Amino acid sequence: MECKPVLYTYYRSSSAARVAIALNYKGIDYEQIPVNLLKNEQLAETYVSKNPSALVPLLVIDGCELSQSVAILEYLEETRPDAPLLPKDPAQRAHVRAIVGAICCDIQPLQNLRVLRTLPEDQRPEHARSVIARGLSVVEAMLEKTAGQFCVGDEVTFADCCLIPQLINAHRYGVDMAHFPHINAIESKTSKLEPFQRAHWTKQPDCPAELSNLTF
Amino acid sequence: MECKPVLYTYYRSSSAARVAIALNYKGIDYEQIPVNLLKNEQLAETYVSKNPSALVPLLVIDGCELSQSVAILEYLEETRPDAPLLPKDPAQRAHVRAIVGAICCDIQPLQNLRVLRTLPEDQRPEHARSVIARGLSVVEAMLEKTAGQFCVGDEVTFADCCLIPQLINAHRYGVDMAHFPHINAIESKTSKLEPFQRAHWTKQPDCPAELSNLTF
């Protein structure tokens, strides 16, 4: 009997949301196990033994424990090629992955909970806002060359799976989105798609009830 | 006539070195154009128009301008599959990419020149040392599960292309390497391989003569 994949996740994690969108998009049924980062559950020995990085997401699938969201996206694409999230053309694939890198290497790591916790509390929002604003301006310039209906061309790709959760944090920290017309258009289009709707942070099982009515 | 690929690079950039190792490993001949990050040459309009992220590396190849080192590695693997840098098995590939993520998302972005420049000068070395030490302890734990002769199994992969340049920074900032036996063994093995030797920072055309005798 095939076991259902298990996604270790946290409702506020943009990295976990990338994987949730991809799983939804490919129609892969999965269970979620919340890991409360605020309570440091990611540091529990049982979790670290599965995922030495002590981060979410972790996906248990096909008998493997897979960490790092981008590695998981690539695995899903290689093993579940239906509903593809990469174009066929190598140069287009490289553009997708460049946008992924601009988000997952150059924005998210500089504003995640682990980094913010090293700063005085009153400096955290401004730090996050400025990192995200600068990073999104790079992404917007990349989209100028690659965007169609979505980040690269007219199909959803890894790039959209990574961009949309990052925008949640942009809104949370009050980034001025007026200069990002391509990003805004893509956000609007993806917001109508069920795989993105279902991965929204307010729809996660561990989202506190008092936050679940927020719309960004 | 085929144009020779051009790598925009900086001798101290660990991200650029990842690509240089892969190009060398696959036997792809290329030109290098140094971009002096200390002189902010990456901010020149002519460079930003090619690479909106204003970072190195940028690889111009097959008529495309490709940014983000990991995206470039994937492109090279897809278009030049000889001398492969990924295993065939999807789970093994995922392990390679997870190590890549642990380095390229969770270590390098937190200690690169752009981040260090935001800190007072006397705090920079300790910040870099602590980020790299913590990140390498994660990588060491991952290698415990995956390593053979190299990071994943007995062949060189993307993971080695990313790990070795990060170690240069570890040495530069005085990270205590005593707790990292797998990493040390892999460093020793790769140091005997020509693709890694040729990509070493002291061998780059823009490395100042007075530094080129350093051995780490």
Coordinates of C-alpha atoms in Angstrom, one line a residue:
Chain A
M1 CA 0.0 0.0 0.0
E2 CA 1.3 3.4 -1.0
C3 CA 1.6 5.8 2.0
K4 CA 0.2 9.3 1.6
P5 CA 3.0 11.9 1.5
V6 CA 3.4 13.9 4.7
L7 CA 4.4 17.6 4.6
Y8 CA 5.9 19.0 7.8
T9 CA 4.9 22.6 7.6
Y10 CA 4.1 25.8 9.5
Y11 CA 1.3 28.1 8.4
R12 CA 3.5 31.2 8.2
S13 CA 6.3 29.5 6.3
S14 CA 6.7 30.8 2.8
S15 CA 9.1 27.9 2.0
A16 CA 6.6 25.3 3.0
A17 CA 3.9 27.1 1.0
R18 CA 6.0 26.7 -2.2
V19 CA 5.8 22.9 -1.8
A20 CA 2.1 22.9 -0.8
I21 CA 1.3 24.9 -4.0
A22 CA 3.2 22.4 -6.1
L23 CA 1.6 19.4 -4.5
N24 CA -1.9 20.9 -5.0
Y25 CA -1.1 21.9 -8.6
K26 CA 0.0 18.3 -9.4
G27 CA -3.1 16.9 -7.7
I28 CA -1.0 14.9 -5.1
D29 CA -2.9 14.1 -2.0
Y30 CA -0.9 14.6 1.2
E31 CA -1.1 15.0 5.0
Q32 CA 0.2 18.0 6.9
I33 CA 2.0 17.8 10.2
P34 CA 2.4 21.3 11.7
V35 CA 5.7 22.2 13.3
N36 CA 5.3 25.3 15.5
L37 CA 8.4 27.4 14.8
L38 CA 7.5 29.9 17.5
K39 CA 7.5 27.1 20.1
N40 CA 10.8 25.8 18.6
E41 CA 9.3 22.4 17.8
Q42 CA 11.7 22.3 14.8
L43 CA 14.5 21.8 17.3
A44 CA 13.0 18.6 18.8
E45 CA 15.4 15.7 18.4
T46 CA 12.8 13.6 16.6
Y47 CA 12.5 16.4 14.0
V48 CA 16.2 17.2 13.6
S49 CA 16.9 13.5 13.1
K50 CA 14.7 13.6 10.0
N51 CA 15.8 17.1 8.9
P52 CA 19.2 18.3 10.3
S53 CA 18.5 21.9 9.1
A54 CA 15.7 22.2 11.7
L55 CA 13.6 24.1 9.1
V56 CA 10.3 23.5 7.4
P57 CA 9.3 22.1 5.0
L58 CA 10.2 18.4 5.1
L59 CA 8.3 16.1 2.7
V60 CA 8.2 12.4 3.4
I61 CA 7.4 10.7 0.1
D62 CA 8.2 7.4 -1.6
G63 CA 9.9 6.3 1.5
C64 CA 12.3 9.3 1.5
E65 CA 12.7 12.3 3.8
L66 CA 13.3 15.3 1.6
S67 CA 14.3 18.7 2.9
Q68 CA 14.8 22.1 1.2
S69 CA 11.8 23.4 -0.8
V70 CA 13.5 23.8 -4.1
A71 CA 15.0 20.3 -4.0
I72 CA 11.5 19.0 -3.2
L73 CA 10.0 21.0 -6.2
E74 CA 12.5 19.4 -8.5
Y75 CA 11.8 15.9 -7.1
L76 CA 8.1 16.3 -7.6
E77 CA 8.7 17.5 -11.2
E78 CA 10.9 14.5 -11.9
T79 CA 8.7 11.9 -10.4
R80 CA 5.3 13.4 -11.1
P81 CA 5.7 15.1 -14.5
D82 CA 2.0 15.5 -15.1
A83 CA 0.8 19.1 -14.6
P84 CA 4.4 20.3 -15.3
L85 CA 5.8 23.2 -13.4
L86 CA 8.8 23.7 -15.7
P87 CA 8.8 24.6 -19.4
K88 CA 10.4 22.2 -21.9
D89 CA 13.0 24.6 -23.3
P90 CA 16.3 24.7 -21.3
A91 CA 16.7 28.4 -21.5
Q92 CA 13.1 29.0 -20.3
R93 CA 13.8 26.5 -17.5
A94 CA 16.9 28.5 -16.6
H95 CA 14.8 31.7 -16.4
V96 CA 12.3 29.9 -14.1
R97 CA 15.1 28.7 -11.8
A98 CA 16.8 32.2 -11.9
I99 CA 13.6 33.7 -10.5
V100 CA 13.4 30.9 -8.0
G101 CA 17.0 31.7 -6.9
A102 CA 16.3 35.5 -6.7
I103 CA 13.5 34.7 -4.2
C104 CA 14.8 31.6 -2.4
C105 CA 18.4 32.7 -2.0
D106 CA 18.3 36.5 -2.1
I107 CA 15.0 37.4 -0.3
Q108 CA 13.6 34.7 1.9
P109 CA 16.8 33.7 3.8
L110 CA 17.4 37.4 4.8
Q111 CA 14.0 37.9 6.3
N112 CA 13.0 34.5 7.8
L113 CA 12.1 34.0 11.5
R114 CA 15.6 32.8 12.3
V115 CA 17.2 36.0 11.0
L116 CA 14.6 38.3 12.4
R117 CA 15.0 36.8 15.9
T118 CA 18.7 38.0 15.9
L119 CA 17.5 41.6 15.6
P120 CA 15.9 43.9 18.3
E121 CA 12.2 43.5 18.0
D122 CA 11.5 47.1 16.9
Q123 CA 13.9 46.7 14.0
R124 CA 12.4 43.5 12.6
P125 CA 9.6 44.9 10.4
E126 CA 11.8 47.6 8.8
H127 CA 14.5 45.0 8.1
A128 CA 12.0 42.6 6.5
R129 CA 10.4 45.3 4.5
S130 CA 13.6 46.7 3.1
V131 CA 15.0 43.2 2.1
I132 CA 11.7 42.2 0.5
A133 CA 11.3 45.5 -1.4
R134 CA 14.8 45.4 -2.8
G135 CA 14.5 41.7 -3.7
L136 CA 11.1 42.2 -5.4
S137 CA 12.4 45.0 -7.5
V138 CA 15.0 42.6 -8.9
V139 CA 12.3 40.0 -9.6
E140 CA 10.1 42.7 -11.3
A141 CA 13.0 43.5 -13.6
M142 CA 13.5 39.8 -14.4
L143 CA 9.8 39.5 -15.1
E144 CA 10.0 42.3 -17.6
K145 CA 12.0 39.9 -19.8
T146 CA 10.1 36.6 -19.0
A147 CA 6.5 37.2 -18.0
G148 CA 3.5 36.2 -19.9
Q149 CA 0.3 35.3 -18.0
F150 CA 2.7 34.0 -15.2
C151 CA 6.3 34.5 -14.2
V152 CA 7.8 32.8 -17.3
G153 CA 5.4 32.5 -20.2
D154 CA 1.8 31.5 -19.9
E155 CA 1.9 28.5 -17.6
V156 CA 2.4 28.2 -13.9
T157 CA 6.0 27.3 -13.0
F158 CA 8.2 26.8 -9.9
A159 CA 8.7 30.6 -10.1
D160 CA 5.1 31.3 -9.3
C161 CA 5.1 28.7 -6.6
C162 CA 7.9 30.7 -4.9
L163 CA 6.8 34.2 -5.7
I164 CA 3.3 34.1 -4.3
P165 CA 4.2 33.0 -0.8
Q166 CA 6.9 35.7 -0.7
L167 CA 4.2 38.3 -1.5
I168 CA 2.4 37.3 1.7
N169 CA 5.4 38.5 3.7
A170 CA 5.6 41.6 1.5
H171 CA 2.1 42.5 2.5
R172 CA 2.6 41.6 6.1
Y173 CA 5.5 44.0 6.4
G174 CA 3.9 46.8 4.4
V175 CA 6.1 46.7 1.2
D176 CA 4.9 49.4 -1.3
M177 CA 3.8 47.3 -4.2
A178 CA 3.0 50.2 -6.6
H179 CA 6.2 49.7 -8.6
F180 CA 5.7 46.1 -9.3
P181 CA 3.1 45.8 -12.1
H182 CA 4.1 42.4 -13.4
I183 CA 4.2 40.9 -9.9
N184 CA 0.8 42.4 -9.1
A185 CA -0.7 41.0 -12.3
I186 CA 0.6 37.5 -11.5
E187 CA -0.6 37.7 -8.0
S188 CA -4.1 38.6 -9.2
K189 CA -4.1 35.7 -11.7
T190 CA -2.8 33.0 -9.3
S191 CA -5.3 34.1 -6.6
K192 CA -8.0 32.7 -8.8
L193 CA -6.4 29.3 -9.0
E194 CA -7.4 26.6 -6.5
P195 CA -3.8 25.2 -5.9
F196 CA -2.8 28.7 -4.7
Q197 CA -6.0 29.4 -2.8
R198 CA -5.7 26.1 -0.9
A199 CA -2.0 26.8 0.1
H200 CA -2.8 30.2 1.5
W201 CA -1.5 30.7 5.0
T202 CA -5.0 31.5 6.4
K203 CA -6.2 28.1 5.1
Q204 CA -3.6 26.0 6.9
P205 CA -4.8 23.7 9.8
D206 CA -2.4 25.4 12.3
C207 CA -3.4 29.0 11.4
P208 CA -4.9 30.4 14.6
A209 CA -8.7 31.0 14.3
E210 CA -8.3 34.8 15.0
L211 CA -6.1 35.3 12.0
S212 CA -7.9 33.1 9.5
N213 CA -10.1 36.0 8.3
L214 CA -7.2 38.1 7.1
T215 CA -7.2 38.5 3.3
F216 CA -3.5 39.0 2.5
Chain B
M1 CA 30.4 30.1 -35.5
E2 CA 29.7 29.2 -31.9
C3 CA 30.6 31.9 -29.4
K4 CA 32.6 30.9 -26.4
P5 CA 30.6 31.2 -23.2
V6 CA 31.5 34.2 -21.1
L7 CA 31.4 34.0 -17.2
Y8 CA 31.1 37.3 -15.4
T9 CA 32.8 36.6 -12.1
Y10 CA 34.8 37.9 -9.1
Y11 CA 37.7 36.0 -7.7
R12 CA 36.3 36.0 -4.2
S13 CA 32.7 35.0 -5.2
S14 CA 31.8 31.5 -4.0
S15 CA 28.7 31.6 -6.2
A16 CA 30.8 32.3 -9.3
A17 CA 33.2 29.5 -8.3
R18 CA 30.3 27.0 -8.3
V19 CA 29.8 27.6 -12.0
A20 CA 33.5 27.7 -12.8
I21 CA 33.9 24.2 -11.2
A22 CA 31.0 22.9 -13.3
L23 CA 32.3 24.4 -16.5
N24 CA 35.7 22.9 -15.8
Y25 CA 34.3 19.6 -14.9
K26 CA 32.3 19.3 -18.1
G27 CA 35.2 20.5 -20.2
I28 CA 33.5 23.6 -21.4
D29 CA 35.9 26.3 -22.6
Y30 CA 34.9 29.8 -21.5
E31 CA 36.1 33.3 -21.1
Q32 CA 36.0 35.2 -17.8
I33 CA 35.1 38.8 -17.4
P34 CA 35.9 40.1 -13.9
V35 CA 33.4 42.3 -12.1
N36 CA 35.0 44.0 -9.2
L37 CA 32.4 43.9 -6.4
L38 CA 34.6 46.1 -4.1
K39 CA 34.5 48.8 -6.8
N40 CA 30.7 48.3 -7.3
E41 CA 31.2 47.4 -10.9
Q42 CA 28.1 45.1 -10.6
L43 CA 26.0 48.2 -10.2
A44 CA 27.0 49.6 -13.6
E45 CA 24.0 50.1 -15.9
T46 CA 25.5 47.9 -18.6
Y47 CA 25.8 45.0 -16.1
V48 CA 22.5 45.5 -14.4
S49 CA 20.8 45.5 -17.8
K50 CA 22.1 42.0 -18.3
N51 CA 21.6 40.9 -14.7
P52 CA 19.0 42.8 -12.7
S53 CA 20.2 41.2 -9.5
A54 CA 23.5 43.0 -9.7
L55 CA 25.3 39.9 -8.5
V56 CA 27.9 37.5 -10.0
P57 CA 27.9 35.1 -11.6
L58 CA 26.3 35.8 -15.0
L59 CA 26.9 33.2 -17.8
V60 CA 26.4 34.2 -21.4
I61 CA 25.9 31.0 -23.3
D62 CA 24.0 29.8 -26.3
G63 CA 22.8 33.3 -26.9
C64 CA 21.3 33.5 -23.4
E65 CA 22.2 35.6 -20.3
L66 CA 21.8 33.3 -17.3
S67 CA 21.9 34.5 -13.7
Q68 CA 21.8 32.7 -10.4
S69 CA 24.4 30.0 -10.0
V70 CA 22.1 27.1 -9.2
A71 CA 20.0 27.9 -12.2
I72 CA 23.2 27.9 -14.3
L73 CA 24.3 24.5 -12.9
E74 CA 20.9 23.0 -13.9
Y75 CA 21.1 24.5 -17.4
L76 CA 24.6 23.1 -17.9
E77 CA 23.5 19.7 -16.8
E78 CA 20.5 19.8 -19.1
T79 CA 22.3 21.0 -22.2
R80 CA 25.7 19.3 -21.6
P81 CA 24.9 16.0 -19.9
D82 CA 28.3 14.6 -20.5
A83 CA 30.4 14.4 -17.3
P84 CA 27.1 14.4 -15.3
L85 CA 26.9 16.4 -12.0
L86 CA 23.6 14.8 -10.9
P87 CA 23.0 11.1 -10.1
K88 CA 20.3 9.3 -12.1
D89 CA 18.1 8.3 -9.2
P90 CA 15.5 11.0 -8.3
A91 CA 15.9 10.5 -4.5
Q92 CA 19.7 10.9 -4.8
R93 CA 19.2 13.9 -7.0
A94 CA 17.0 15.4 -4.3
H95 CA 19.7 14.8 -1.7
V96 CA 22.2 16.6 -3.9
R97 CA 19.8 19.5 -4.3
A98 CA 19.0 19.6 -0.6
I99 CA 22.7 20.0 0.2
V100 CA 22.9 22.7 -2.5
G101 CA 20.0 24.5 -0.8
A102 CA 21.6 24.2 2.6
I103 CA 24.6 26.0 1.3
C104 CA 23.2 28.4 -1.3
C105 CA 20.0 29.4 0.6
D106 CA 21.0 28.9 4.3
I107 CA 24.7 29.9 4.4
Q108 CA 26.0 32.0 1.5
P109 CA 23.3 34.7 1.4
L110 CA 23.8 35.4 5.1
Q111 CA 27.5 36.0 4.8
N112 CA 28.1 37.5 1.4
L113 CA 29.6 40.9 0.8
R114 CA 26.3 42.7 0.5
V115 CA 25.1 41.5 3.9
L116 CA 28.5 42.0 5.6
R117 CA 28.6 45.6 4.4
T118 CA 25.5 46.3 6.4
L119 CA 27.4 45.5 9.6
P120 CA 30.0 47.5 11.5
E121 CA 33.4 46.4 10.2
D122 CA 34.6 44.9 13.5
Q123 CA 31.5 42.6 13.6
R124 CA 31.8 41.2 10.1
P125 CA 34.3 38.3 10.7
E126 CA 32.4 37.0 13.8
H127 CA 29.1 37.2 11.9
A128 CA 30.4 35.3 8.9
R129 CA 32.2 32.8 11.1
S130 CA 29.1 32.0 13.1
V131 CA 26.7 31.7 10.1
I132 CA 29.2 29.4 8.3
A133 CA 29.9 27.3 11.3
R134 CA 26.2 26.7 12.0
G135 CA 25.4 26.0 8.3
L136 CA 28.3 23.6 7.9
S137 CA 27.2 21.6 11.0
V138 CA 23.9 21.1 9.1
V139 CA 25.7 20.1 6.0
E140 CA 27.9 17.6 8.0
A141 CA 24.8 16.0 9.4
M142 CA 23.3 15.7 5.9
L143 CA 26.5 14.1 4.6
E144 CA 26.4 11.6 7.4
K145 CA 23.4 10.1 5.5
T146 CA 24.6 10.7 1.9
A147 CA 28.4 10.8 1.5
G148 CA 30.5 8.3 -0.2
Q149 CA 33.8 9.6 -1.8
F150 CA 32.0 12.9 -2.4
C151 CA 28.9 14.6 -1.0
V152 CA 26.4 12.2 -2.4
G153 CA 27.8 8.8 -3.3
D154 CA 31.1 8.3 -5.2
E155 CA 30.8 10.9 -8.0
V156 CA 31.2 14.7 -8.0
T157 CA 27.8 16.4 -8.0
F158 CA 26.4 20.0 -7.8
A159 CA 26.7 19.5 -4.0
D160 CA 30.5 19.4 -4.2
C161 CA 30.5 22.3 -6.7
C162 CA 28.7 24.4 -4.0
L163 CA 30.4 23.0 -0.9
I164 CA 34.0 23.6 -1.8
P165 CA 33.8 27.4 -2.5
Q166 CA 31.9 27.8 0.7
L167 CA 34.8 26.2 2.6
I168 CA 37.1 28.9 1.3
N169 CA 35.1 31.4 3.2
A170 CA 35.0 29.1 6.2
H171 CA 38.8 29.1 6.3
R172 CA 39.0 32.8 5.6
Y173 CA 36.9 33.6 8.7
G174 CA 38.5 31.0 10.9
V175 CA 35.7 28.4 11.3
D176 CA 36.9 25.5 13.5
M177 CA 36.7 22.6 11.1
A178 CA 37.5 19.9 13.7
H179 CA 33.8 18.7 13.9
F180 CA 33.3 18.2 10.2
P181 CA 35.1 14.9 9.2
H182 CA 33.0 14.3 6.1
I183 CA 33.4 17.8 4.9
N184 CA 37.2 17.6 5.5
A185 CA 37.5 14.3 3.6
I186 CA 35.6 15.7 0.6
E187 CA 37.7 18.8 0.6
S188 CA 40.8 16.7 0.6
K189 CA 39.6 14.6 -2.3
T190 CA 38.4 17.4 -4.5
S191 CA 41.6 19.4 -3.9
K192 CA 43.3 16.8 -6.1
L193 CA 40.9 17.3 -9.0
E194 CA 41.8 19.7 -11.8
P195 CA 38.3 21.3 -12.2
F196 CA 38.4 22.3 -8.6
Q197 CA 42.0 23.4 -8.6
R198 CA 41.5 25.6 -11.6
A199 CA 38.4 27.3 -10.0
H200 CA 40.3 28.1 -6.8
W201 CA 40.1 31.8 -6.0
T202 CA 43.9 32.3 -6.1
K203 CA 44.0 31.1 -9.7
Q204 CA 41.5 33.6 -11.0
P205 CA 42.7 36.3 -13.4
D206 CA 41.5 39.1 -11.1
C207 CA 43.1 37.8 -7.9
P208 CA 45.6 40.4 -6.8
A209 CA 49.2 39.1 -7.1
E210 CA 49.9 39.6 -3.4
L211 CA 47.2 37.1 -2.4
S212 CA 47.8 34.5 -5.1
N213 CA 50.2 32.5 -2.9
L214 CA 47.7 31.9 -0.1
T215 CA 46.8 28.2 0.1
F216 CA 43.3 28.2 1.4

